[in-house]
Short mmCIF file of C-alpha atoms and ligand atoms in Angstrom, two decimals:
data_model
loop_
_atom_site.label_atom_id
_atom_site.label_comp_id
_atom_site.label_asym_id
_atom_site.label_seq_id
_atom_site.Cartn_x
_atom_site.Cartn_y
_atom_site.Cartn_z
CA MET V 191 -34.84 0.38 10.27
CA SER V 192 -33.84 -2.77 12.00
CA SER V 193 -36.18 -5.75 12.79
CA ARG V 194 -36.41 -7.72 16.03
CA VAL V 195 -38.69 -10.42 17.19
CA GLU V 196 -41.83 -9.36 19.63
CA ASN V 197 -44.21 -11.80 20.71
CA GLY V 198 -43.51 -14.14 17.49
CA ALA V 199 -43.98 -11.05 15.21
CA LEU V 200 -41.30 -9.02 13.46
CA ALA V 201 -41.24 -5.69 14.69
CA LEU V 202 -39.52 -2.77 12.75
CA GLU V 203 -37.29 -0.08 15.13
CA PRO V 204 -35.54 3.00 14.25
CA ARG V 205 -31.96 2.59 13.54
CA GLY V 206 -29.80 5.77 13.17
CA PHE V 207 -25.79 6.10 12.74
CA GLY V 208 -24.07 4.02 15.28
CA TRP V 209 -27.28 2.19 16.28
CA THR V 210 -26.38 -1.39 17.11
CA ARG V 211 -27.09 -4.29 19.46
CA ARG V 212 -23.29 -5.39 19.58
CA ARG V 213 -21.59 -5.14 22.65
CA ASP V 214 -18.13 -5.36 21.47
CA ALA V 215 -15.73 -2.61 20.47
CA TRP V 216 -16.97 -2.69 16.75
CA TRP V 217 -15.79 1.03 16.51
CA ALA V 218 -12.19 0.09 16.95
CA ALA V 219 -11.27 -0.83 13.74
CA PRO V 220 -12.90 1.65 11.35
CA LEU V 221 -11.28 4.33 13.72
CA GLY V 222 -7.84 2.66 13.52
CA VAL V 223 -8.38 2.37 9.65
CA PHE V 224 -9.41 6.09 9.83
CA VAL V 225 -6.32 7.34 11.79
CA VAL V 226 -3.72 5.30 10.09
CA LEU V 227 -4.86 5.58 6.32
CA GLY V 228 -5.89 9.28 6.77
CA SER V 229 -2.43 10.04 8.59
CA PHE V 230 -0.70 7.93 5.68
CA ILE V 231 -2.63 9.95 2.88
CA VAL V 232 -1.68 13.31 4.25
CA TYR V 233 2.05 12.11 4.90
CA ALA V 234 2.81 10.66 1.85
CA THR V 235 1.08 13.67 -0.27
CA TRP V 236 3.44 16.20 1.75
CA ALA V 237 6.25 13.75 1.09
CA ALA V 238 5.60 13.89 -2.68
CA PHE V 239 5.06 17.60 -3.48
CA GLN V 240 8.09 18.49 -1.13
CA ASN V 241 10.81 17.19 -3.97
CA ALA V 242 13.52 17.45 -1.51
CA HIS V 243 15.55 15.24 0.90
CA TYR V 244 14.37 12.06 -0.73
CA THR V 245 17.78 10.47 -1.30
CA TYR V 246 20.99 10.26 0.64
CA GLY V 247 23.93 8.48 -0.88
CA PRO V 248 23.05 5.18 -2.00
CA TYR V 249 19.52 5.71 -0.12
CA LEU V 250 16.53 6.62 -2.38
CA SER V 251 12.81 7.14 -0.88
CA PRO V 252 10.50 4.38 -2.02
CA PHE V 253 7.99 7.21 -2.96
CA TYR V 254 10.50 8.32 -5.57
CA SER V 255 11.54 4.87 -6.74
CA PRO V 256 12.48 4.50 -9.71
CA GLU V 257 13.32 8.22 -9.92
CA LEU V 258 12.42 8.50 -13.79
CA PHE V 259 13.51 12.16 -13.99
CA GLY V 260 15.01 14.31 -11.26
CA ASP V 261 18.06 15.89 -9.96
CA SER V 262 19.67 13.28 -7.83
CA PRO V 263 22.29 10.50 -9.08
CA HIS V 264 19.36 8.22 -8.85
CA ALA V 265 17.54 9.56 -12.00
CA TRP V 266 17.35 6.94 -14.88
CA PHE V 267 16.85 9.73 -17.52
CA GLY V 268 18.37 12.78 -16.05
CA PRO V 269 16.52 16.07 -14.96
CA ARG V 270 13.08 17.13 -15.40
CA PRO V 271 12.42 17.49 -19.22
CA ALA V 272 12.55 20.84 -20.54
CA ALA V 273 8.90 20.34 -22.14
CA TRP V 274 7.36 19.95 -18.71
CA PRO V 275 4.73 23.01 -18.33
CA ALA V 276 6.00 25.48 -16.01
CA TRP V 277 2.63 25.50 -14.47
CA LEU V 278 2.63 21.93 -13.62
CA PRO V 279 4.16 21.09 -10.37
CA PHE V 280 7.00 18.64 -10.69
CA SER V 281 8.25 15.98 -8.31
CA PRO V 282 9.57 12.67 -9.36
CA ALA V 283 7.12 11.11 -6.87
CA LEU V 284 4.36 12.38 -8.67
CA LEU V 285 5.34 10.23 -11.76
CA ILE V 286 5.34 6.95 -9.42
CA LEU V 287 2.94 7.28 -6.88
CA PRO V 288 -0.25 6.79 -8.84
CA PHE V 289 0.74 3.21 -9.43
CA PRO V 290 1.19 1.85 -5.98
CA GLY V 291 -1.61 4.24 -4.84
CA LEU V 292 -4.25 2.53 -7.32
CA PHE V 293 -2.92 -0.78 -6.32
CA ARG V 294 -3.63 -0.24 -2.65
CA VAL V 295 -6.91 1.93 -3.23
CA THR V 296 -8.29 -1.15 -5.45
CA CYS V 297 -6.69 -3.91 -3.01
CA TYR V 298 -9.83 -6.53 -2.04
CA TYR V 299 -8.70 -6.10 1.76
CA TYR V 300 -8.52 -2.10 1.92
CA ARG V 301 -11.69 -1.71 0.13
CA GLY V 302 -13.89 -3.16 3.02
CA ALA V 303 -11.59 -1.34 5.40
CA TYR V 304 -11.87 2.25 3.87
CA TYR V 305 -15.63 1.90 2.80
CA LYS V 306 -16.63 1.23 6.58
CA ALA V 307 -13.87 3.81 7.88
CA PHE V 308 -14.50 6.74 5.49
CA ALA V 309 -18.00 6.29 3.99
CA MET V 310 -19.44 4.92 6.99
CA THR V 311 -22.57 3.27 5.47
CA PRO V 312 -22.25 1.16 7.54
CA PRO V 313 -19.04 1.70 9.74
CA SER V 314 -19.30 -1.94 10.77
CA CYS V 315 -21.27 -5.08 10.41
CA ALA V 316 -24.81 -4.45 12.14
CA VAL V 317 -24.21 -1.12 12.89
CA GLY V 318 -26.36 1.81 11.63
CA GLY V 319 -24.61 3.66 9.03
CA LEU V 320 -24.88 7.38 7.61
CA PRO V 321 -28.02 8.00 5.66
CA PHE V 322 -26.50 7.84 2.16
CA LEU V 323 -27.59 5.42 -0.42
CA TYR V 324 -25.15 2.86 -0.29
CA ARG V 325 -23.89 1.43 -3.69
CA GLY V 326 -20.34 0.58 -2.85
CA GLU V 327 -19.04 -2.21 -5.01
CA LYS V 328 -21.70 -1.91 -7.51
CA ALA V 329 -20.97 1.52 -8.25
CA LEU V 330 -17.20 1.41 -8.15
CA LEU V 331 -17.04 -2.38 -9.39
CA LEU V 332 -15.72 -1.48 -13.03
CA PHE V 333 -12.83 0.77 -11.52
CA GLN V 334 -11.78 -1.56 -8.78
CA ASN V 335 -11.62 -4.49 -11.29
CA LEU V 336 -8.39 -2.56 -12.29
CA HIS V 337 -6.94 -4.43 -9.24
CA ARG V 338 -5.68 -7.27 -11.27
CA TYR V 339 -3.90 -5.16 -13.74
CA THR V 340 -2.22 -3.01 -11.16
CA LEU V 341 -0.81 -6.07 -9.74
CA TYR V 342 1.52 -6.41 -12.94
CA GLY V 343 2.77 -2.65 -12.25
CA ALA V 344 3.02 -3.47 -8.36
CA PHE V 345 5.52 -6.05 -9.82
CA VAL V 346 7.56 -3.51 -12.04
CA LEU V 347 7.85 -1.50 -9.07
CA LEU V 348 9.34 -4.41 -6.75
CA VAL V 349 11.83 -5.09 -9.10
CA PHE V 350 12.89 -1.21 -8.71
CA LEU V 351 12.53 -1.41 -5.24
CA TRP V 352 15.05 -4.62 -4.84
CA TRP V 353 17.36 -3.00 -7.19
CA GLU V 354 17.54 0.32 -4.99
CA GLY V 355 17.50 -1.89 -1.64
CA LEU V 356 20.77 -3.94 -3.01
CA ASN V 357 22.36 -0.52 -4.41
CA ALA V 358 22.23 0.63 -0.84
CA PHE V 359 24.84 -1.54 0.11
CA PHE V 360 27.48 0.33 -2.04
CA ARG V 361 28.28 3.57 -1.18
CA ASP V 362 30.97 5.46 -3.92
CA GLY V 363 31.73 1.89 -5.06
CA ARG V 364 32.51 0.57 -1.66
CA PHE V 365 30.50 -2.05 -0.13
CA GLY V 366 29.18 -1.36 3.33
CA ILE V 367 25.81 -1.40 5.48
CA GLY V 368 23.80 1.61 7.29
CA VAL V 369 20.83 1.63 9.20
CA GLY V 370 19.03 3.11 5.77
CA THR V 371 20.37 0.12 3.89
CA VAL V 372 18.32 -2.44 6.29
CA VAL V 373 15.51 -0.23 6.58
CA MET V 374 15.36 -0.14 2.62
CA VAL V 375 15.61 -3.78 2.39
CA ILE V 376 12.82 -4.69 5.08
CA ASN V 377 10.68 -2.11 3.24
CA ALA V 378 11.12 -4.20 -0.31
CA ALA V 379 10.55 -7.45 1.51
CA LEU V 380 7.43 -6.33 3.30
CA LEU V 381 5.97 -4.96 -0.01
CA SER V 382 7.06 -8.18 -1.67
CA ALA V 383 5.00 -9.92 0.90
CA TYR V 384 1.99 -7.76 0.62
CA ALA V 385 1.93 -8.05 -3.30
CA PHE V 386 2.69 -11.73 -3.27
CA GLY V 387 -0.26 -12.36 -0.93
CA CYS V 388 -2.62 -10.29 -3.19
CA HIS V 389 -5.82 -12.29 -3.98
CA SER V 390 -5.06 -11.55 -7.65
CA CYS V 391 -1.54 -12.84 -7.39
CA ARG V 392 -2.72 -16.11 -5.84
CA HIS V 393 -5.48 -16.67 -8.94
CA LEU V 394 -2.65 -15.74 -11.05
CA ILE V 395 -0.68 -18.83 -9.86
CA GLY V 396 -3.15 -21.27 -9.02
CA GLY V 397 -6.33 -20.14 -11.08
CA ARG V 398 -7.56 -21.95 -14.23
CA HIS V 399 -5.97 -25.23 -13.50
CA ASP V 400 -7.83 -28.45 -12.84
CA CYS V 401 -5.23 -30.07 -11.06
CA LEU V 402 -3.28 -27.89 -8.67
CA THR V 403 -0.89 -30.24 -7.09
CA CYS V 404 0.18 -31.91 -10.70
CA THR V 405 2.85 -29.28 -11.04
CA LYS V 406 4.83 -29.11 -8.17
CA PRO V 407 6.80 -25.65 -8.55
CA ARG V 408 3.32 -24.07 -9.13
CA TYR V 409 1.84 -25.91 -6.00
CA ARG V 410 4.66 -24.84 -4.00
CA LEU V 411 4.23 -21.03 -5.07
CA TRP V 412 0.90 -21.27 -4.97
CA THR V 413 1.17 -22.55 -1.09
CA GLY V 414 3.60 -19.79 -0.48
CA SER V 415 0.96 -17.14 -2.00
CA THR V 416 -1.79 -18.63 0.04
CA TRP V 417 0.34 -18.45 3.55
CA LEU V 418 0.98 -14.81 2.63
CA ASN V 419 -2.73 -14.23 1.56
CA GLU V 420 -4.13 -15.56 4.86
CA ARG V 421 -1.90 -12.78 6.41
CA HIS V 422 -2.83 -10.23 3.80
CA MET V 423 -4.34 -7.70 6.23
CA ALA V 424 -1.31 -7.84 8.63
CA PHE V 425 1.11 -7.31 5.45
CA ALA V 426 -1.18 -4.58 4.38
CA TRP V 427 -0.79 -2.44 7.29
CA ILE V 428 2.83 -3.13 8.24
CA SER V 429 3.94 -2.67 4.66
CA LEU V 430 1.84 0.90 4.51
CA VAL V 431 3.66 1.93 7.96
CA TRP V 432 6.86 0.82 6.79
CA VAL V 433 7.15 2.51 3.50
CA ALA V 434 6.44 5.83 5.01
CA PHE V 435 8.74 5.27 7.96
CA THR V 436 11.46 4.43 5.19
CA ASP V 437 10.66 7.54 3.47
CA PHE V 438 10.74 9.66 6.82
CA TYR V 439 14.19 8.04 7.84
CA ILE V 440 15.57 9.19 4.45
CA TYR V 441 14.31 12.51 4.75
CA LEU V 442 15.85 12.87 8.33
CA VAL V 443 19.39 11.80 7.24
CA SER V 444 19.28 13.70 4.18
CA SER V 445 17.87 17.10 5.76
CA GLY V 446 20.72 16.34 8.50
CA ALA V 447 18.38 16.10 11.32
CA ILE V 448 19.82 12.92 12.29
CA ARG V 449 23.06 10.85 11.43
CA ASP V 450 22.63 7.33 9.67
CA PRO V 451 24.99 4.82 11.51
CA ASN V 452 27.05 2.79 8.80
CA THR V 453 30.02 1.49 8.15
CA TRP V 454 31.26 3.53 5.41
FE1 LIG I 1564 -4.80 -6.61 -1.62
FE2 LIG I 1564 -4.52 -7.74 -4.14
S1 LIG I 1564 -6.13 -7.95 -2.57
S2 LIG I 1564 -2.82 -6.28 -3.03
#
C-alpha cells in the first residue's frame, strides 16, 4: 500500500509491482544491472568451466590468474594434483574465481544494485516491489560483512594481475608489446582503481584516526582513495566489463579466431 493526502487526511491506495508516481525512467538502471551483471555471470561461468584457451604466449586470462595448478607454462605448482577427485570438475579458474566473486558480491555498491535488479523488492526507490518479505541487509548482514576481509584477498590477486601484466611484455625472454599486453595492463589498472576506491579500503587508510591531515602520506593516500571512491560505481562496471573482455580477447587469440598484433 502507498499513502497520499486527500482532503487533509492520509489515504491508502493499492500499490502493486511497478506502481509508482515517478515519471523518470526509473526502470533503466535495474534493467541495465540485470542485463550486464546477468550476462557477466553466464559468461564467467562458461569461461571458468571450459578450462581451455585461457593463455597465449605470455598472456593469461585474469579469470585464471594466478594459475595455481594447470597445464600451461603459467602454472605455479604444475599440473592438476593427482589427488584431485576424478568426479570433481577441474579448472584452474575454479580455484581463483570464488575470491574476486565474493569481493564483488559483497561490495557495498553492488548490493544495492543487485537487490533492486534481481530481488526487485523494490526495483527502485518509491516503486512497488514484488510481494516478498524484504529482509535484505538484515538477513544477509553477517555474510555481507565478509567484504572487509575479501578486500585483503583482492589485494593479493592484484599483485598477481600486475605481475602477469608486466610479464606480458616478455615473450620467450624478448621484450615487446602486443595488443594483449595493453589489454592486460589496462585490466590490472581498472581492477586496482575499483579495489582502492572500495569503502573498506578508504576506511582502512583513513579510519580510526583523530587527525587525518597530521600524517601527510596517509592523508594523500586517503585523498586518492576518496577520489576513486566517489567514482566507485563507474569503476565497478568498467572493470567488470573489461575483465570479461580481457578473457575473451585471450580466448580469441588462443583459439586462433583472431591474430594478436604485436612486435615480437
Ligand atoms: Fe565496492 Fe568495497 S565497497 S569493492
